[in-house]
Structure formats: C-alpha cells, structure tokens
Amino acid sequence: MNTLFFGYMPYLLLATAIVGTIYRYTTNKFSWSSQSSQFLENRALFFGSFPWHYGIVLVLLGHIIGLLTPSTIFAWNSAPLRLYILESSGLALGLLALFGLIALMYRRLTNNRVKALTTSWDVLLLIILLIQVVTGLGNAILYRWGSNWYAAAAVPWMRSVLTLSPNVDYVANLPLITKAHIFNAMLFIALIPFTRLVHFFVINIYKYLWRPWQVVRWYSREVRTENIVQYK
Ligand code: HEM
C-alpha cells in the first residue's frame, strides 16, 4: 500500500499536473487566471483572502526552505528557543490560513452572486485545501516537533521521488494524518491545471502582496452573465 501511494502515485499525479497544464495552456490560454470574483463581492473577500494568502504562502515558504535545505532547519532548531519560535509561528500561520479559508468558503457558498459562478471544480478545490490545512495543523498539534521530523523523514522521501529513486521507507511509518497530509498535497498539485489555481504560474508575488487592491475582470468561454443579472 505504501509503495502504491508513495512510490507510484507521486509520478502519476505529477504527470497529470504537467500534461494537464500543457493541455490547458495550448487549448484555452485565455482562461489562465484566478477568475477573481472581487467585482461581485469585495468585503468578505478581503477578510478571507488576506489571512488565507499571507498564512498559506508563509507556511509553504517554510515547507520549501525545509525541502531545499533541511540542514538549515536542524541548525536553527538546535537551540530550544528557536525551535519554539519556528513551531509556534508555523502553527499561528496555519491557524491564520484556516481562518481565511473558512471565511472564503463561507463567502463562496452563501453569497448568491459568487455562488452562481462557483463550479464543481471550485468546490472540490476548497475541500482539498481544507483537508490540507486541517491535516497540517493536526500534524503540528499532535506530533511535536514537526519541523524536525519533516526535515528528517518527509524531505528525504520527497528528494528520493524527485531524483526518480523513490524510497517509501522514509514515510512508511509516519502517522496516518501525516500520510493523509502528504497524499492530499499530491492530489492538490494534480488539480492545479483543472482549476483557478493556474494563477500560480502567472502571479508576481512581490507586486501581489504589496500592490493596492484592484478590480479584475475575467474571461470565460461560456456566457454565464445571466446569473449575475438574476441576483442583482
Ligand atoms: C499543497 C501543499 C501543502 C500545504 C498547503 C500544506 C499546509 C500545511 C499547513 C497549513 C500546516 C500547519 C502549519 C505548520 O505547522 O507549518 C502544515 C504542516 C506540516 N506539513 Fe504541510 N502542506 C503542504 C505540503 C506538505 C508536504 C508535501 C509535506 C511532506 C512531504 C508536508 C508536511 C508537513 C508537516 C510535517 C507539518 C507539521 C510541521 C510542524 O509541526 O511544524 N506538507 N502543512
């Protein structure tokens, strides 16, 4: 089972992400956006989007630093105070992201104008993201000190996958919630080309985080404006 989920599936899901991205880019280039709904509703979006993006981008930055240079994590964590600072910052940022995500889900499912333009892909994506954040927080809360064993077990596994010599022994004995977190992350990556997540490939992070708010119009092949008129 471990071999299937952590030895073969990573390649199947990565291939889905790559082929799907190329297909979407070549067949439907103008749909390449986050399809902002800011012009439909702005206030609740602000209270969800702001904590979500700041929380999740910084959490993922921590994951990426650990992946690129696990020795930096071990060196940083060698002093207990620094370990506590890293762990509590990760937890706080994860909780911030969870708050933002719940606010975004609430907005998407309760605001009629936004709901009318919500697809099944959007709902699936929100569920996958919720599972990702909840299992991440579960790891952080139930199994201390996650940053250390992330660098010691999860990172070597990810590196083994990326170097095409998968070694499932690194993750085989991790707790179920951690395995769910890792597998769900792969599902999430596979979903990127099929959802509004394609905006990852075009954002300019620096400008995105510091620029003033702006209203964005989006393009869709289907004419779906009658719903907006109906709910005015
Ligand atoms: C889509 C990608 C991912 C997202 C959005 C995500 C999100 C999160 C969140 C919100 C947390 C809780 C906050 C924290 O403690 O840092 C977390 C923790 C964690 N994640 Fe992820 N994660 C992702 C991918 C992964 C992957 C691929 C792995 C391992 C291969 C992983 C391993 C961990 C571990 C071990 C923790 C606990 C860290 C700690 O206790 O300090 N995550 N993740």
Short mmCIF file of C-alpha atoms and ligand atoms in Angstrom, two decimals:
data_model
loop_
_atom_site.label_atom_id
_atom_site.label_comp_id
_atom_site.label_asym_id
_atom_site.label_seq_id
_atom_site.Cartn_x
_atom_site.Cartn_y
_atom_site.Cartn_z
CA MET A 1 0.00 0.00 0.00
CA ASN A 2 2.80 2.40 0.94
CA THR A 3 4.54 1.61 -2.34
CA LEU A 4 1.38 2.38 -4.30
CA PHE A 5 0.64 5.66 -2.52
CA PHE A 6 4.17 6.98 -2.06
CA GLY A 7 6.16 5.11 -4.69
CA TYR A 8 3.94 5.17 -7.81
CA MET A 9 1.16 7.70 -7.24
CA PRO A 10 3.54 10.70 -6.95
CA TYR A 11 4.55 10.16 -10.59
CA LEU A 12 1.00 9.59 -11.82
CA LEU A 13 -0.20 12.76 -10.10
CA LEU A 14 2.82 14.83 -11.17
CA ALA A 15 2.35 13.65 -14.76
CA THR A 16 -1.33 14.66 -14.55
CA ALA A 17 -0.27 18.12 -13.39
CA ILE A 18 2.31 18.56 -16.18
CA VAL A 19 0.23 17.15 -19.04
CA GLY A 20 -2.89 18.96 -17.79
CA THR A 21 -1.03 22.28 -17.60
CA ILE A 22 0.33 21.94 -21.14
CA TYR A 23 -3.11 20.92 -22.44
CA ARG A 24 -4.88 23.82 -20.76
CA TYR A 25 -2.27 26.31 -21.92
CA THR A 26 -2.47 25.16 -25.53
CA THR A 27 -6.25 24.77 -25.74
CA ASN A 28 -7.66 27.50 -23.50
CA LYS A 29 -5.00 30.15 -22.89
CA PHE A 30 -7.43 32.93 -22.01
CA SER A 31 -8.83 31.03 -19.03
CA TRP A 32 -5.42 31.33 -17.37
CA SER A 33 -6.42 33.34 -14.33
CA SER A 34 -7.74 33.08 -10.80
CA GLN A 35 -11.11 34.26 -12.17
CA SER A 36 -11.33 36.88 -9.48
CA SER A 37 -14.80 37.41 -8.04
CA GLN A 38 -13.79 40.72 -6.47
CA PHE A 39 -16.19 42.67 -8.67
CA LEU A 40 -19.09 40.56 -7.34
CA GLU A 41 -18.29 40.96 -3.66
CA ASN A 42 -15.35 42.70 -2.02
CA ARG A 43 -15.72 42.97 1.77
CA ALA A 44 -15.91 39.29 2.77
CA LEU A 45 -13.28 38.55 0.13
CA PHE A 46 -10.87 40.87 1.91
CA PHE A 47 -11.40 39.18 5.30
CA GLY A 48 -10.86 35.74 3.76
CA SER A 49 -8.26 36.33 1.08
CA PHE A 50 -5.88 38.40 3.16
CA PRO A 51 -5.33 35.95 6.08
CA TRP A 52 -5.51 32.96 3.72
CA HIS A 53 -2.80 34.15 1.36
CA TYR A 54 -0.43 35.52 3.99
CA GLY A 55 -0.85 32.42 6.15
CA ILE A 56 -0.51 29.79 3.44
CA VAL A 57 2.25 31.47 1.43
CA LEU A 58 4.46 31.76 4.54
CA VAL A 59 3.68 28.17 5.64
CA LEU A 60 4.59 26.93 2.16
CA LEU A 61 7.74 29.03 2.19
CA GLY A 62 8.71 27.14 5.38
CA HIS A 63 7.99 23.81 3.61
CA ILE A 64 10.11 24.88 0.62
CA ILE A 65 13.06 26.06 2.74
CA GLY A 66 12.95 22.68 4.54
CA LEU A 67 12.91 20.87 1.19
CA LEU A 68 15.79 22.88 -0.27
CA THR A 69 18.00 22.96 2.79
CA PRO A 70 16.97 20.62 5.64
CA SER A 71 20.31 21.23 7.37
CA THR A 72 19.26 24.86 7.94
CA ILE A 73 16.19 23.61 9.82
CA PHE A 74 18.30 21.32 12.01
CA ALA A 75 20.78 24.12 12.70
CA TRP A 76 18.01 26.60 13.54
CA ASN A 77 16.21 24.08 15.78
CA SER A 78 19.36 23.16 17.69
CA ALA A 79 18.54 25.90 20.23
CA PRO A 80 15.23 25.11 22.00
CA LEU A 81 14.04 28.74 21.98
CA ARG A 82 14.46 28.93 18.20
CA LEU A 83 12.60 25.62 17.80
CA TYR A 84 9.68 27.01 19.85
CA ILE A 85 9.65 30.20 17.78
CA LEU A 86 9.60 28.26 14.49
CA GLU A 87 6.93 25.82 15.64
CA SER A 88 4.65 28.44 17.17
CA SER A 89 4.99 30.71 14.11
CA GLY A 90 4.08 27.78 11.82
CA LEU A 91 1.08 26.96 13.99
CA ALA A 92 -0.08 30.59 14.13
CA LEU A 93 0.26 31.00 10.36
CA GLY A 94 -1.58 27.71 9.79
CA LEU A 95 -4.43 28.91 12.03
CA LEU A 96 -4.48 32.24 10.17
CA ALA A 97 -4.76 30.35 6.87
CA LEU A 98 -7.54 28.15 8.28
CA PHE A 99 -9.49 31.22 9.40
CA GLY A 100 -9.11 32.80 5.94
CA LEU A 101 -10.06 29.60 4.15
CA ILE A 102 -13.22 29.14 6.20
CA ALA A 103 -14.15 32.78 5.51
CA LEU A 104 -13.60 32.24 1.77
CA MET A 105 -15.67 29.04 1.79
CA TYR A 106 -18.46 30.76 3.69
CA ARG A 107 -18.47 33.63 1.20
CA ARG A 108 -18.44 31.34 -1.82
CA LEU A 109 -21.32 29.23 -0.53
CA THR A 110 -23.52 31.98 0.91
CA ASN A 111 -23.17 34.96 -1.43
CA ASN A 112 -25.62 34.29 -4.26
CA ARG A 113 -23.68 36.21 -6.89
CA VAL A 114 -20.44 34.39 -6.08
CA LYS A 115 -22.24 31.06 -5.69
CA ALA A 116 -23.76 31.39 -9.15
CA LEU A 117 -20.27 31.45 -10.65
CA THR A 118 -18.85 28.66 -8.49
CA THR A 119 -18.07 25.44 -10.35
CA SER A 120 -17.77 21.87 -9.05
CA TRP A 121 -14.01 22.21 -9.53
CA ASP A 122 -14.03 25.17 -7.14
CA VAL A 123 -15.90 23.18 -4.51
CA LEU A 124 -13.56 20.19 -4.91
CA LEU A 125 -10.57 22.50 -4.62
CA LEU A 126 -11.88 24.11 -1.43
CA ILE A 127 -12.44 20.67 0.12
CA ILE A 128 -8.90 19.54 -0.80
CA LEU A 129 -7.46 22.77 0.63
CA LEU A 130 -9.46 22.37 3.83
CA ILE A 131 -8.21 18.79 4.24
CA GLN A 132 -4.67 20.01 3.59
CA VAL A 133 -4.75 22.75 6.19
CA VAL A 134 -6.60 20.67 8.82
CA THR A 135 -4.25 17.68 8.47
CA GLY A 136 -1.25 20.08 8.51
CA LEU A 137 -2.49 21.60 11.75
CA GLY A 138 -3.18 18.07 13.05
CA ASN A 139 0.47 17.19 12.40
CA ALA A 140 1.66 20.35 14.09
CA ILE A 141 -0.54 19.90 17.16
CA LEU A 142 -0.47 16.12 17.65
CA TYR A 143 3.11 15.26 16.71
CA ARG A 144 5.67 17.71 18.01
CA TRP A 145 8.25 18.83 16.72
CA GLY A 146 7.10 18.60 13.13
CA SER A 147 9.72 20.88 11.61
CA ASN A 148 12.44 18.46 12.75
CA TRP A 149 10.86 15.25 11.53
CA TYR A 150 9.69 16.99 8.37
CA ALA A 151 13.35 17.64 7.57
CA ALA A 152 14.41 14.16 8.73
CA ALA A 153 11.73 11.98 7.10
CA ALA A 154 9.44 13.82 4.66
CA VAL A 155 12.21 15.76 2.92
CA PRO A 156 14.41 12.71 2.15
CA TRP A 157 11.29 10.98 0.76
CA MET A 158 10.42 13.98 -1.44
CA ARG A 159 14.02 14.19 -2.64
CA SER A 160 14.03 10.48 -3.43
CA VAL A 161 10.87 10.96 -5.52
CA LEU A 162 12.31 13.99 -7.32
CA THR A 163 15.50 12.10 -8.14
CA LEU A 164 13.43 9.22 -9.57
CA SER A 165 14.50 6.71 -6.95
CA PRO A 166 11.51 6.70 -4.58
CA ASN A 167 12.24 5.33 -1.12
CA VAL A 168 8.95 4.79 0.70
CA ASP A 169 10.73 3.62 3.87
CA TYR A 170 11.10 7.27 4.90
CA VAL A 171 7.34 7.76 5.14
CA ALA A 172 6.05 4.20 5.69
CA ASN A 173 5.88 4.55 9.48
CA LEU A 174 4.62 8.12 9.71
CA PRO A 175 1.24 8.63 11.42
CA LEU A 176 -1.90 8.30 9.29
CA ILE A 177 -2.72 12.01 9.48
CA THR A 178 0.76 12.82 8.12
CA LYS A 179 0.33 10.35 5.28
CA ALA A 180 -3.06 11.92 4.52
CA HIS A 181 -1.39 15.36 4.50
CA ILE A 182 1.31 14.22 2.09
CA PHE A 183 -1.02 12.34 -0.26
CA ASN A 184 -3.54 15.16 -0.30
CA ALA A 185 -0.73 17.58 -1.23
CA MET A 186 -0.10 15.45 -4.32
CA LEU A 187 -3.81 15.49 -5.22
CA PHE A 188 -3.72 19.25 -4.81
CA ILE A 189 -0.78 19.55 -7.23
CA ALA A 190 -2.56 17.32 -9.77
CA LEU A 191 -5.61 19.59 -9.58
CA ILE A 192 -3.72 22.79 -10.43
CA PRO A 193 -4.29 22.74 -14.21
CA PHE A 194 -8.00 21.99 -13.89
CA THR A 195 -8.84 24.81 -11.54
CA ARG A 196 -8.32 28.52 -10.94
CA LEU A 197 -5.03 27.54 -9.30
CA VAL A 198 -3.35 28.03 -12.68
CA HIS A 199 -2.91 31.61 -11.47
CA PHE A 200 0.14 30.30 -9.55
CA PHE A 201 2.10 30.36 -12.78
CA VAL A 202 1.44 33.99 -13.56
CA ILE A 203 1.46 35.82 -10.25
CA ASN A 204 4.14 38.29 -9.49
CA ILE A 205 4.36 37.59 -5.74
CA TYR A 206 6.07 40.84 -4.84
CA LYS A 207 3.51 43.00 -6.60
CA TYR A 208 0.65 40.78 -5.50
CA LEU A 209 1.38 41.15 -1.80
CA TRP A 210 2.07 44.89 -1.76
CA ARG A 211 0.05 46.42 -4.59
CA PRO A 212 -3.16 48.32 -3.81
CA TRP A 213 -6.41 46.38 -4.24
CA GLN A 214 -7.70 46.30 -7.76
CA VAL A 215 -10.78 45.02 -9.52
CA VAL A 216 -10.07 42.27 -12.04
CA ARG A 217 -12.29 41.18 -14.93
CA TRP A 218 -12.13 37.62 -16.12
CA TYR A 219 -12.70 35.72 -19.28
CA SER A 220 -14.79 32.60 -19.76
CA ARG A 221 -15.75 30.75 -22.91
CA GLU A 222 -19.28 30.21 -21.64
CA VAL A 223 -21.62 33.15 -21.29
CA ARG A 224 -22.63 33.00 -17.64
CA THR A 225 -23.67 36.58 -17.01
CA GLU A 226 -27.42 35.89 -16.84
CA ASN A 227 -26.93 34.55 -13.30
CA ILE A 228 -25.38 37.82 -12.17
CA VAL A 229 -28.27 39.83 -13.54
CA GLN A 230 -30.74 37.49 -11.85
CA TYR A 231 -29.23 38.03 -8.42
CA LYS A 232 -28.84 41.82 -8.58
C1 HEM B 1 -0.09 21.76 -1.01
C2 HEM B 1 0.92 21.67 -0.24
C3 HEM B 1 0.87 21.83 1.27
C4 HEM B 1 0.13 22.69 2.06
C5 HEM B 1 -0.87 23.76 1.60
C6 HEM B 1 0.49 22.43 3.43
C7 HEM B 1 -0.05 23.08 4.53
C8 HEM B 1 0.36 22.89 5.84
C9 HEM B 1 -0.16 23.61 6.98
C10 HEM B 1 -1.22 24.71 6.94
C11 HEM B 1 0.48 23.16 8.09
C12 HEM B 1 0.29 23.64 9.56
C13 HEM B 1 1.16 24.81 9.87
C14 HEM B 1 2.57 24.44 10.26
O1 HEM B 1 2.77 23.84 11.33
O2 HEM B 1 3.51 24.77 9.49
C15 HEM B 1 1.41 22.14 7.66
C16 HEM B 1 2.25 21.42 8.49
C17 HEM B 1 3.03 20.36 8.09
N1 HEM B 1 3.19 19.89 6.81
FE1 HEM B 1 2.31 20.64 5.14
N2 HEM B 1 1.41 21.40 3.46
C18 HEM B 1 1.67 21.01 2.16
C19 HEM B 1 2.51 20.01 1.74
C20 HEM B 1 3.23 19.19 2.58
C21 HEM B 1 4.06 18.09 2.17
C22 HEM B 1 4.26 17.67 0.68
C23 HEM B 1 4.61 17.55 3.28
C24 HEM B 1 5.56 16.40 3.42
C25 HEM B 1 6.03 15.68 2.44
C26 HEM B 1 4.15 18.30 4.43
C27 HEM B 1 4.47 18.07 5.75
C28 HEM B 1 4.07 18.82 6.84
C29 HEM B 1 4.50 18.60 8.22
C30 HEM B 1 5.46 17.53 8.70
C31 HEM B 1 3.85 19.58 9.01
C32 HEM B 1 4.00 19.80 10.52
C33 HEM B 1 5.01 20.91 10.71
C34 HEM B 1 5.19 21.32 12.17
O3 HEM B 1 4.61 20.74 13.07
O4 HEM B 1 5.98 22.24 12.40
N3 HEM B 1 3.30 19.28 3.96
N4 HEM B 1 1.30 21.98 6.30
#
